[in-house]
Amino acid sequence: VPDLRLLRTATFRTALVYIWLFTASVLIILGMIYYTTAGFLDQQTSETIAVELDGLHDQYRRQGLPGLAEVVGRRARTPRTNALYLIVDPRGQPVAGNLSNWPQVAPGPDGWVEFTLTEAAPDGEGEAAGTYPARARAFMLSGGYRLLVGRDLREREAFQERIVASLTWALALTVGLGTLGGVLISRDFMRRIDAINRTTRRIMTGELHQRIAVAGGGDELDQLARNLNAMLDRIERLMDERRHVAEGIAHDLRTPLARLRSRMELALIEKTDLEGSRSALQDAVSEADRLLATFQALLNIAEAEAGHQQAAFAELDLAALVREMAELYEPVAEEKGQRLETAIGEARIRGHDHLLAQAVANLLDNAIKYTPEGGRIEVSLGPGSADGSTELVVADNGPGIAPEDRERVLRRFVRLEGSRSSPGNGLGLAMVDAVARLHKAALVLDDNRPGLRVVLRFGG
Ligand SMILES: Nc1ncnc2c1ncn2[C@@H]1O[C@H](COP(=O)(O)OP(=O)(O)OP(=O)(O)O)[C@@H](O)[C@H]1O
Ligand SMILES: [Mg+2]
């Protein structure tokens, strides 16, 4: 069954327009050829007749009617001639020539007579009688005699027929080939669109890993397919992340919740005194606080990820903000016997102060937490290498993060081996990453040889 949808495709409609254009061009070109050629043939016929008439006129002057009749009779007997001759007497009776009677047509204003000849079937040859146009010019002889010289226009007729035949063929070919081409092109187009649709439907039914095939020609359909695939990659990554986050939440909150529950259960079972109950309650409260802190961290990330936060952007003094955070964390570092060194230059950016402060706090918290006692932590702020950029660096001389883990640790709930003993949920760097993305800043985790060097580059 032919696929009728083809006829509705944009490609086929375009092909149709081209078919019309081609057809019109073919018609115009052949029409022009016909008119110029036919006009040229007509003019040649007229000239030949005029010249012949002149010659016969001469003949008539020199030898009179008998001489003229003699020449006309001879010429009229030439076989297969397309020349027409007739001399008639004053009563209209033929005297010489190959026409049986004078045409019953009035001459045109230019002296030319256009008439139709009916050819009697030549005896014995079985050829059908035909009619064809003729064109002639009359000349008055003395004494009421008249001379007619003309040509039959069979050739012109044949030419006209040939042009009409060519036109028909050209039209048929143009329309036929055009339609065929249109169908072939549209079919290819439809096939590719169908493939896209099929893949899209499979994706809609849940096969999110499906990708649209790219033909490789690099045309607009390929570009569309590539963009759709890129979009799917992004969606899939986001879905994965969401799933990962959900699993992370379930996994990470189950342990503290279970702990909370067993503490309370224990407090219920053990018939302790008021002091014992109070301390059990105290433990439960701090466990609940940790849970709340985790939720807060998750909410902070969600907040930083919400694009509309850019509406809350304001011109802010980043130097003051970083200095404040460094002062806040200095006592914590000192407690671990660490040195916190700052080199904070002037820097103002447009941003979200609350989220930025949280991000800086997370970086300082990590640096202090993962660097052993007696370590060194550096915080610096100043112009970056790129023009107009501002770089915030938090560096330590602790264990650092191996290159292969540097991307992974930015995900929620990812904690590296060896950090499990220290408290934390693996949400700090995810938050920093979200804040960096919100500010269109580059976040780079680098080797501080030894230690970790985190660079946040704003602008530039
Ligand atoms: N300065 C650092 N030095 C060495 N390892 C680090 C450093 N900062 C982060 N890491 C590693 O990256 C992991 C992820 O850090 P992130 O801040 O996201 O989570 P966390 O510190 O474990 O928990 P949270 O920040 O939620 O309390 C850490 O568990 C640790 O393994
Ligand atoms: Mg952290």
PDB file of C-alpha atoms and ligand atoms in Angstrom, residues 361-367 369-370 415 423-430 432, ligand 2:
ATOM      1  CA  ALA A 361      32.045  27.734  55.166  1.00  0.00           C
ATOM      2  CA  ASN A 362      31.820  24.257  53.598  1.00  0.00           C
ATOM      3  CA  LEU A 363      35.275  24.619  52.029  1.00  0.00           C
ATOM      4  CA  LEU A 364      36.817  25.813  55.305  1.00  0.00           C
ATOM      5  CA  ASP A 365      35.054  23.040  57.198  1.00  0.00           C
ATOM      6  CA  ASN A 366      36.508  20.431  54.835  1.00  0.00           C
ATOM      7  CA  ALA A 367      39.981  21.895  54.942  1.00  0.00           C
ATOM      8  CA  LYS A 369      38.293  18.507  59.017  1.00  0.00           C
ATOM      9  CA  TYR A 370      40.490  16.538  56.581  1.00  0.00           C
ATOM     10  CA  ARG A 415      32.359  10.501  50.801  1.00  0.00           C
ATOM     11  CA  PRO A 423      31.363  13.256  60.728  1.00  0.00           C
ATOM     12  CA  GLY A 424      29.646  14.386  57.582  1.00  0.00           C
ATOM     13  CA  ASN A 425      27.143  13.479  54.937  1.00  0.00           C
ATOM     14  CA  GLY A 426      29.038  14.166  51.744  1.00  0.00           C
ATOM     15  CA  LEU A 427      26.888  17.180  50.983  1.00  0.00           C
ATOM     16  CA  GLY A 428      29.392  20.018  51.461  1.00  0.00           C
ATOM     17  CA  LEU A 429      31.077  19.968  48.049  1.00  0.00           C
ATOM     18  CA  ALA A 430      27.770  19.290  46.271  1.00  0.00           C
ATOM     19  CA  VAL A 432      29.704  24.380  46.698  1.00  0.00           C
TER      20      VAL A 432
HETATM   21 MG    MG B   2      32.375  18.783  53.941  1.00  0.00          MG
END
